[in-house]
CSV table of C-alpha atoms in Angstrom, one decimal:
chain,number,residue,atom,x,y,z
B,1,UNK,CA,4.2,15.4,23.3
B,2,UNK,CA,4.5,19.2,23.7
B,3,UNK,CA,8.3,19.4,23.6
B,4,UNK,CA,10.8,18.6,20.8
B,5,UNK,CA,12.5,15.4,21.6
B,6,UNK,CA,15.8,16.3,19.9
B,7,UNK,CA,16.4,19.6,21.8
B,8,UNK,CA,17.6,19.7,25.4
B,9,UNK,CA,16.5,22.1,28.1
B,10,UNK,CA,19.2,24.6,27.0
B,11,UNK,CA,17.9,24.5,23.4
B,12,UNK,CA,20.8,22.5,22.0
B,13,UNK,CA,20.4,19.6,19.6
B,14,UNK,CA,20.8,16.2,21.0
B,15,UNK,CA,20.4,12.5,20.1
B,16,UNK,CA,17.7,11.0,22.2
B,17,UNK,CA,19.0,8.3,24.7
B,18,UNK,CA,17.0,5.1,23.9
B,19,UNK,CA,19.0,2.8,26.1
B,20,UNK,CA,16.1,2.4,28.6
B,21,UNK,CA,13.6,1.5,25.9
B,22,UNK,CA,12.6,-2.1,25.3
B,23,UNK,CA,13.3,-3.8,22.0
B,24,UNK,CA,10.1,-4.3,20.0
B,25,UNK,CA,9.1,-5.1,16.5
B,26,UNK,CA,8.7,-1.8,14.6
B,27,UNK,CA,7.3,-1.1,11.2
B,28,UNK,CA,6.8,2.2,9.3
B,29,UNK,CA,5.2,2.9,6.0
B,30,UNK,CA,5.8,6.2,4.1
B,31,UNK,CA,4.6,7.5,0.7
B,32,UNK,CA,5.1,10.2,-1.9
B,33,UNK,CA,4.7,10.9,-5.6
B,34,UNK,CA,6.6,12.3,-8.5
B,35,UNK,CA,4.4,14.7,-10.4
B,36,UNK,CA,5.4,14.6,-14.0
B,37,UNK,CA,3.9,14.3,-17.5
B,38,UNK,CA,1.8,11.7,-19.2
B,39,UNK,CA,4.7,11.1,-21.6
B,40,UNK,CA,7.1,10.3,-18.8
B,41,UNK,CA,4.7,7.9,-17.2
B,42,UNK,CA,4.3,6.2,-20.5
B,43,UNK,CA,8.0,5.9,-21.0
B,44,UNK,CA,8.7,4.6,-17.5
B,45,UNK,CA,6.0,2.0,-17.7
B,46,UNK,CA,7.4,0.9,-21.1
B,47,UNK,CA,11.0,1.1,-19.8
B,48,UNK,CA,11.9,3.3,-22.8
B,49,UNK,CA,13.7,6.1,-20.9
B,50,UNK,CA,17.2,7.1,-22.1
B,51,UNK,CA,18.4,5.8,-18.7
B,52,UNK,CA,17.0,2.3,-18.7
B,53,UNK,CA,15.6,0.2,-15.9
B,54,UNK,CA,14.1,3.2,-14.2
B,55,UNK,CA,12.0,1.6,-11.5
B,56,UNK,CA,14.6,-1.0,-10.5
B,57,UNK,CA,17.3,1.7,-10.1
B,58,UNK,CA,14.9,3.9,-8.0
B,59,UNK,CA,13.9,1.0,-5.8
B,60,UNK,CA,17.5,0.1,-5.1
B,61,UNK,CA,18.3,3.7,-4.4
B,62,UNK,CA,15.4,3.9,-1.9
B,63,UNK,CA,16.5,0.8,-0.1
B,64,UNK,CA,20.1,2.1,0.1
B,65,UNK,CA,18.8,5.5,1.3
B,66,UNK,CA,16.9,3.8,4.2
B,67,UNK,CA,20.1,1.9,5.2
B,68,UNK,CA,22.1,5.2,5.3
B,69,UNK,CA,19.5,7.3,7.1
B,70,UNK,CA,21.7,7.8,10.2
B,71,UNK,CA,24.4,9.2,7.9
B,72,UNK,CA,22.0,11.6,6.2
B,73,UNK,CA,19.9,12.7,9.2
B,74,UNK,CA,22.4,13.7,11.9
B,75,UNK,CA,20.3,12.8,15.0
B,76,UNK,CA,19.0,9.5,13.8
B,77,UNK,CA,20.1,6.3,15.5
B,78,UNK,CA,21.8,3.6,13.6
B,79,UNK,CA,19.4,0.7,13.1
B,80,UNK,CA,19.7,-2.9,12.1
B,81,UNK,CA,17.0,-3.0,9.5
B,82,UNK,CA,15.3,-6.4,9.0
B,83,UNK,CA,13.5,-5.3,5.8
B,84,UNK,CA,13.0,-2.4,3.4
B,85,UNK,CA,10.6,-2.5,0.5
B,86,UNK,CA,10.0,0.2,-2.1
B,87,UNK,CA,7.0,-0.1,-4.5
B,88,UNK,CA,5.7,2.1,-7.3
B,89,UNK,CA,2.3,2.9,-8.8
B,90,UNK,CA,1.0,5.1,-11.6
B,91,UNK,CA,-1.7,7.6,-12.3
B,92,UNK,CA,-2.0,9.6,-15.6
B,93,UNK,CA,0.7,12.1,-14.6
B,94,UNK,CA,2.3,10.8,-11.4
B,95,UNK,CA,4.5,8.0,-10.2
B,96,UNK,CA,3.5,7.0,-6.7
B,97,UNK,CA,6.1,5.7,-4.2
B,98,UNK,CA,5.5,3.7,-1.1
B,99,UNK,CA,8.2,2.3,1.2
B,100,UNK,CA,8.1,0.2,4.3
B,101,UNK,CA,10.9,-0.4,6.8
B,102,UNK,CA,11.1,-2.9,9.6
B,103,UNK,CA,13.4,-3.5,12.6
B,104,UNK,CA,13.4,-4.9,16.1
B,105,UNK,CA,14.9,-2.4,18.5
B,106,UNK,CA,14.4,0.5,20.9
B,107,UNK,CA,13.4,3.2,18.4
B,108,UNK,CA,11.2,3.5,15.4
B,109,UNK,CA,11.9,3.3,11.7
B,110,UNK,CA,9.8,6.3,10.5
B,111,UNK,CA,12.8,8.2,9.2
B,112,UNK,CA,14.1,5.2,7.3
B,113,UNK,CA,10.8,4.7,5.5
B,114,UNK,CA,10.6,8.5,4.7
B,115,UNK,CA,14.2,8.6,3.5
B,116,UNK,CA,13.6,5.6,1.3
B,117,UNK,CA,10.7,7.4,-0.4
B,118,UNK,CA,12.7,10.7,-0.7
B,119,UNK,CA,15.7,9.0,-2.2
B,120,UNK,CA,13.7,6.8,-4.6
B,121,UNK,CA,11.8,9.9,-5.7
B,122,UNK,CA,14.9,11.9,-6.3
B,123,UNK,CA,16.4,9.1,-8.3
B,124,UNK,CA,13.2,9.0,-10.4
B,125,UNK,CA,13.6,12.7,-10.9
B,126,UNK,CA,17.3,12.3,-12.0
B,127,UNK,CA,16.2,9.6,-14.5
B,128,UNK,CA,13.3,11.5,-16.1
B,129,UNK,CA,14.7,15.0,-16.0
B,130,UNK,CA,15.9,14.8,-19.6
B,131,UNK,CA,12.3,14.5,-20.7
B,132,UNK,CA,10.7,16.5,-17.9
B,133,UNK,CA,13.0,18.9,-16.0
B,134,UNK,CA,9.9,20.3,-14.2
B,135,UNK,CA,9.0,17.0,-12.5
B,136,UNK,CA,8.2,17.6,-8.8
B,137,UNK,CA,8.6,15.3,-5.8
B,138,UNK,CA,5.5,15.9,-3.6
B,139,UNK,CA,3.9,14.7,-0.4
B,140,UNK,CA,6.6,12.7,1.3
B,141,UNK,CA,4.7,11.6,4.4
B,142,UNK,CA,4.4,8.9,7.0
B,143,UNK,CA,1.4,6.7,6.5
B,144,UNK,CA,1.5,4.3,9.4
B,145,UNK,CA,3.8,3.1,12.2
B,146,UNK,CA,3.6,0.5,14.9
B,147,UNK,CA,5.7,-0.8,17.8
B,148,UNK,CA,7.0,0.8,20.9
B,149,UNK,CA,5.1,2.6,23.7
B,150,UNK,CA,2.6,4.2,21.4
B,151,UNK,CA,1.7,1.1,19.5
B,152,UNK,CA,-0.2,1.4,16.2
B,153,UNK,CA,-0.6,4.8,14.6
B,154,UNK,CA,-2.3,5.6,11.2
B,155,UNK,CA,-2.2,8.9,9.5
B,156,UNK,CA,-5.7,10.6,9.8
B,157,UNK,CA,-7.7,9.8,6.7
B,158,UNK,CA,-8.1,13.5,5.9
B,159,UNK,CA,-4.4,13.7,5.3
B,160,UNK,CA,-3.5,10.3,3.9
B,161,UNK,CA,-4.3,11.1,0.2
B,162,UNK,CA,-2.1,14.1,-0.6
B,163,UNK,CA,-3.8,16.5,-2.9
B,164,UNK,CA,-7.1,14.6,-3.0
B,165,UNK,CA,-9.4,17.2,-1.4
B,166,UNK,CA,-11.5,17.3,-4.6
B,167,UNK,CA,-11.9,13.5,-4.6
B,168,UNK,CA,-13.0,13.5,-1.0
B,169,UNK,CA,-15.5,16.3,-1.8
B,170,UNK,CA,-16.9,14.4,-4.7
B,171,UNK,CA,-17.1,11.2,-2.6
B,172,UNK,CA,-19.0,13.1,0.1
B,173,UNK,CA,-21.5,14.4,-2.5
B,174,UNK,CA,-22.0,10.9,-3.9
B,175,UNK,CA,-22.5,9.5,-0.4
B,176,UNK,CA,-25.0,12.2,0.6
B,177,UNK,CA,-27.0,11.4,-2.6
B,178,UNK,CA,-27.0,7.6,-2.0
B,179,UNK,CA,-30.1,6.0,-0.8
B,180,UNK,CA,-28.2,3.2,1.1
B,181,UNK,CA,-25.0,3.5,3.2
B,182,UNK,CA,-21.7,2.6,1.4
B,183,UNK,CA,-20.1,-0.7,2.4
B,184,UNK,CA,-16.8,0.9,3.1
B,185,UNK,CA,-17.8,4.2,4.7
B,186,UNK,CA,-15.3,4.8,7.5
B,187,UNK,CA,-13.4,1.6,6.7
B,188,UNK,CA,-9.9,0.9,5.2
B,189,UNK,CA,-8.8,-1.4,2.4
B,190,UNK,CA,-5.5,-2.4,0.8
B,191,UNK,CA,-5.1,-3.6,-2.8
B,192,UNK,CA,-2.2,-6.0,-3.6
B,193,UNK,CA,-1.1,-6.9,-7.1
B,194,UNK,CA,0.8,-10.1,-7.7
B,195,UNK,CA,2.6,-9.7,-11.0
B,196,UNK,CA,6.3,-10.2,-11.8
B,197,UNK,CA,5.8,-8.2,-15.1
B,198,UNK,CA,4.1,-5.2,-13.4
B,199,UNK,CA,6.7,-5.2,-10.6
B,200,UNK,CA,9.5,-5.1,-13.2
B,201,UNK,CA,7.8,-2.3,-15.1
B,202,UNK,CA,7.4,-4.4,-18.3
B,203,UNK,CA,3.6,-4.7,-18.0
B,204,UNK,CA,0.8,-2.2,-17.3
B,205,UNK,CA,-1.2,-2.8,-14.2
B,206,UNK,CA,-4.9,-2.6,-15.1
B,207,UNK,CA,-6.5,-4.6,-12.3
B,208,UNK,CA,-5.0,-2.7,-9.3
B,209,UNK,CA,-6.3,0.7,-10.4
B,210,UNK,CA,-9.7,-0.8,-11.2
B,211,UNK,CA,-10.0,-2.2,-7.7
B,212,UNK,CA,-8.8,1.0,-6.1
B,213,UNK,CA,-11.4,3.0,-8.0
B,214,UNK,CA,-14.1,0.6,-7.1
B,215,UNK,CA,-13.2,0.6,-3.4
B,216,UNK,CA,-13.0,4.4,-3.3
B,217,UNK,CA,-16.5,4.4,-4.8
B,218,UNK,CA,-17.6,2.1,-2.0
B,219,UNK,CA,-16.4,4.6,0.5
B,220,UNK,CA,-13.1,2.9,1.6
B,221,UNK,CA,-9.9,4.7,2.4
B,222,UNK,CA,-7.6,2.7,0.1
B,223,UNK,CA,-3.9,2.0,0.4
B,224,UNK,CA,-2.2,0.8,-2.8
B,225,UNK,CA,-2.1,-0.8,-5.3
B,226,UNK,CA,0.9,-2.4,-3.8
B,227,UNK,CA,2.7,-4.3,-6.5
B,228,UNK,CA,4.9,-7.4,-5.8
B,229,UNK,CA,6.5,-10.0,-8.0
B,230,UNK,CA,4.9,-13.4,-7.7
B,231,UNK,CA,7.9,-14.7,-5.7
B,232,UNK,CA,7.4,-11.8,-3.2
B,233,UNK,CA,3.6,-12.1,-2.7
B,234,UNK,CA,3.9,-13.6,0.8
B,235,UNK,CA,5.8,-10.5,2.0
B,236,UNK,CA,3.3,-8.3,0.1
B,237,UNK,CA,0.3,-9.7,1.9
B,238,UNK,CA,2.1,-9.4,5.2
B,239,UNK,CA,2.9,-5.8,4.4
B,240,UNK,CA,-0.8,-5.2,3.5
B,241,UNK,CA,-1.9,-6.7,6.9
B,242,UNK,CA,0.7,-4.6,8.8
B,243,UNK,CA,-1.7,-1.6,8.9
B,244,UNK,CA,-4.6,-3.8,10.0
B,245,UNK,CA,-7.1,-2.7,7.3
B,246,UNK,CA,-10.7,-4.0,7.3
B,247,UNK,CA,-10.2,-5.5,3.8
B,248,UNK,CA,-7.3,-6.8,1.7
B,249,UNK,CA,-8.0,-7.6,-1.9
B,250,UNK,CA,-5.3,-9.2,-4.0
B,251,UNK,CA,-5.3,-9.7,-7.8
B,252,UNK,CA,-3.1,-12.1,-9.6
B,253,UNK,CA,-1.1,-15.3,-8.9
B,254,UNK,CA,-4.1,-17.5,-8.4
B,255,UNK,CA,-3.7,-19.8,-11.4
B,256,UNK,CA,-1.9,-23.2,-11.9
B,257,UNK,CA,1.4,-21.8,-13.1
B,258,UNK,CA,4.4,-22.9,-11.0
B,259,UNK,CA,5.0,-19.2,-10.1
B,260,UNK,CA,1.4,-18.6,-8.9
B,261,UNK,CA,1.7,-18.6,-5.1
B,262,UNK,CA,-1.0,-16.1,-3.9
B,263,UNK,CA,-3.4,-18.8,-2.5
B,264,UNK,CA,-0.7,-20.5,-0.5
B,265,UNK,CA,0.6,-17.2,0.9
B,266,UNK,CA,-2.9,-16.2,1.8
B,267,UNK,CA,-3.7,-19.5,3.5
B,268,UNK,CA,-0.6,-19.1,5.7
B,269,UNK,CA,-2.1,-15.9,7.1
B,270,UNK,CA,-5.7,-16.9,7.6
B,271,UNK,CA,-7.4,-17.8,10.9
B,272,UNK,CA,-10.6,-18.8,9.2
B,273,UNK,CA,-11.6,-19.4,5.6
B,274,UNK,CA,-14.7,-18.1,3.8
B,275,UNK,CA,-14.9,-20.8,1.1
B,276,UNK,CA,-18.4,-19.6,-0.1
B,277,UNK,CA,-17.0,-16.2,-1.1
B,278,UNK,CA,-14.2,-17.8,-3.2
B,279,UNK,CA,-16.6,-20.3,-4.8
B,280,UNK,CA,-19.0,-17.6,-5.7
B,281,UNK,CA,-16.3,-15.6,-7.5
B,282,UNK,CA,-15.2,-18.7,-9.4
B,283,UNK,CA,-18.8,-19.5,-10.4
B,284,UNK,CA,-19.4,-16.0,-11.6
B,285,UNK,CA,-16.3,-16.2,-13.8
B,286,UNK,CA,-17.0,-19.7,-15.1
B,287,UNK,CA,-20.4,-18.7,-16.3
B,288,UNK,CA,-18.7,-16.5,-18.8
B,289,UNK,CA,-15.3,-18.0,-19.3
B,290,UNK,CA,-14.8,-21.7,-18.6
B,291,UNK,CA,-11.1,-21.3,-17.8
B,292,UNK,CA,-12.0,-19.2,-14.8
B,293,UNK,CA,-12.6,-22.6,-13.0
B,294,UNK,CA,-8.8,-22.9,-12.9
B,295,UNK,CA,-8.5,-20.0,-10.4
B,296,UNK,CA,-7.3,-21.2,-7.0
B,297,UNK,CA,-8.2,-18.0,-5.2
B,298,UNK,CA,-9.2,-18.2,-1.5
B,299,UNK,CA,-10.9,-15.9,0.9
B,300,UNK,CA,-11.0,-15.7,4.7
B,301,UNK,CA,-10.2,-13.8,7.9
B,302,UNK,CA,-6.8,-12.8,9.3
B,303,UNK,CA,-7.8,-11.5,12.7
B,304,UNK,CA,-10.5,-8.9,11.8
B,305,UNK,CA,-9.2,-8.3,8.3
B,306,UNK,CA,-11.1,-9.9,5.4
B,307,UNK,CA,-8.7,-11.1,2.7
B,308,UNK,CA,-10.0,-12.0,-0.8
B,309,UNK,CA,-8.0,-13.3,-3.8
B,310,UNK,CA,-9.1,-12.3,-7.2
B,311,UNK,CA,-7.7,-13.4,-10.6
B,312,UNK,CA,-5.2,-11.3,-12.4
B,313,UNK,CA,-7.4,-10.7,-15.4
B,314,UNK,CA,-9.6,-7.6,-15.9
B,315,UNK,CA,-12.6,-9.8,-16.4
B,316,UNK,CA,-11.9,-11.9,-13.3
B,317,UNK,CA,-11.6,-8.7,-11.2
B,318,UNK,CA,-14.8,-7.4,-12.7
B,319,UNK,CA,-16.6,-10.6,-11.7
B,320,UNK,CA,-15.1,-10.5,-8.3
B,321,UNK,CA,-16.3,-6.9,-7.7
B,322,UNK,CA,-19.8,-7.9,-8.9
B,323,UNK,CA,-19.9,-10.7,-6.3
B,324,UNK,CA,-18.4,-8.7,-3.5
B,325,UNK,CA,-20.5,-5.5,-3.9
B,326,UNK,CA,-23.7,-6.9,-2.2
B,327,UNK,CA,-21.7,-8.9,0.4
B,328,UNK,CA,-19.2,-6.4,1.8
B,329,UNK,CA,-21.4,-4.4,4.1
B,330,UNK,CA,-22.9,-7.4,5.9
B,331,UNK,CA,-19.6,-9.3,5.9
B,332,UNK,CA,-17.6,-6.5,7.4
B,333,UNK,CA,-20.3,-5.7,10.0
B,334,UNK,CA,-20.3,-9.4,11.1
B,335,UNK,CA,-16.5,-9.5,11.4
B,336,UNK,CA,-16.6,-6.3,13.5
B,337,UNK,CA,-19.1,-8.0,15.8
B,338,UNK,CA,-22.3,-6.6,14.4
B,339,UNK,CA,-24.7,-7.3,11.6
B,340,UNK,CA,-27.7,-9.6,11.4
B,341,UNK,CA,-27.2,-13.4,11.5
B,342,UNK,CA,-30.5,-14.1,9.9
């Protein structure tokens, strides 16, 4: 498109007429991050800020912001949103924000997802400013959208990871030095964490970042970790699949507790199971820790996406990574229609 859609031929602002467009399911995912201090990250993760319940407040603010987008952005249409989610992650000095918005209608929900990220980020800023008045909201951007005439769109990989030029450069150097191709080179992956405590901010997520780091080292472009309470894991997995990645790895919710629902949510999405992969992960864990046999994690294919459940423990994730490392290249090549069958 070479013309601005919200400006008419006389150069005047206008609301686009979408009455002739068909209603389709539309999804948009946006992201951003609050750059702050290690102290603030520690306080937020421990929920020790002077204004308590930081993440829950920011999440509700982001959802409310998405619902009010048409009031805040003057040329946006009013939409009947079917779902809005806001999730947070952490690095040493940032709080990452990811929001998704869904609707069925004649126009997209990109602005709603972006507004959710912006409002959630500004709410975080308000709640941490007493400790870090210099906190900065960065990189509010659209990650993916689907639906409508243009179908599926994903932000070019070179732009997805805001401020990560150095990481990509280092990854390129490691790839060039490698003697064998990386399993994830040119591929996408999403990490999903099932943990009610992490979602509430009362526990530290150690497994999600470990998986993200490992997948980056394998050459994948990684989305996440996306953190969901155990009760919301079905939605979390559906959200992970919405961008049609090559690989989805979940961690947590695979045990025998009444709240552990990851295997059931995964099975509902699978077209075909890969029982050997799940069994190999269990066997690797059981050899070191007998209770690993209690994991009910499954693996399989949802379309052309490979989904693998890993336990929620650091040891279980480490065992899973060890099993998957030699399998991924061949598995993903076969799913894509290539690879040797011998």
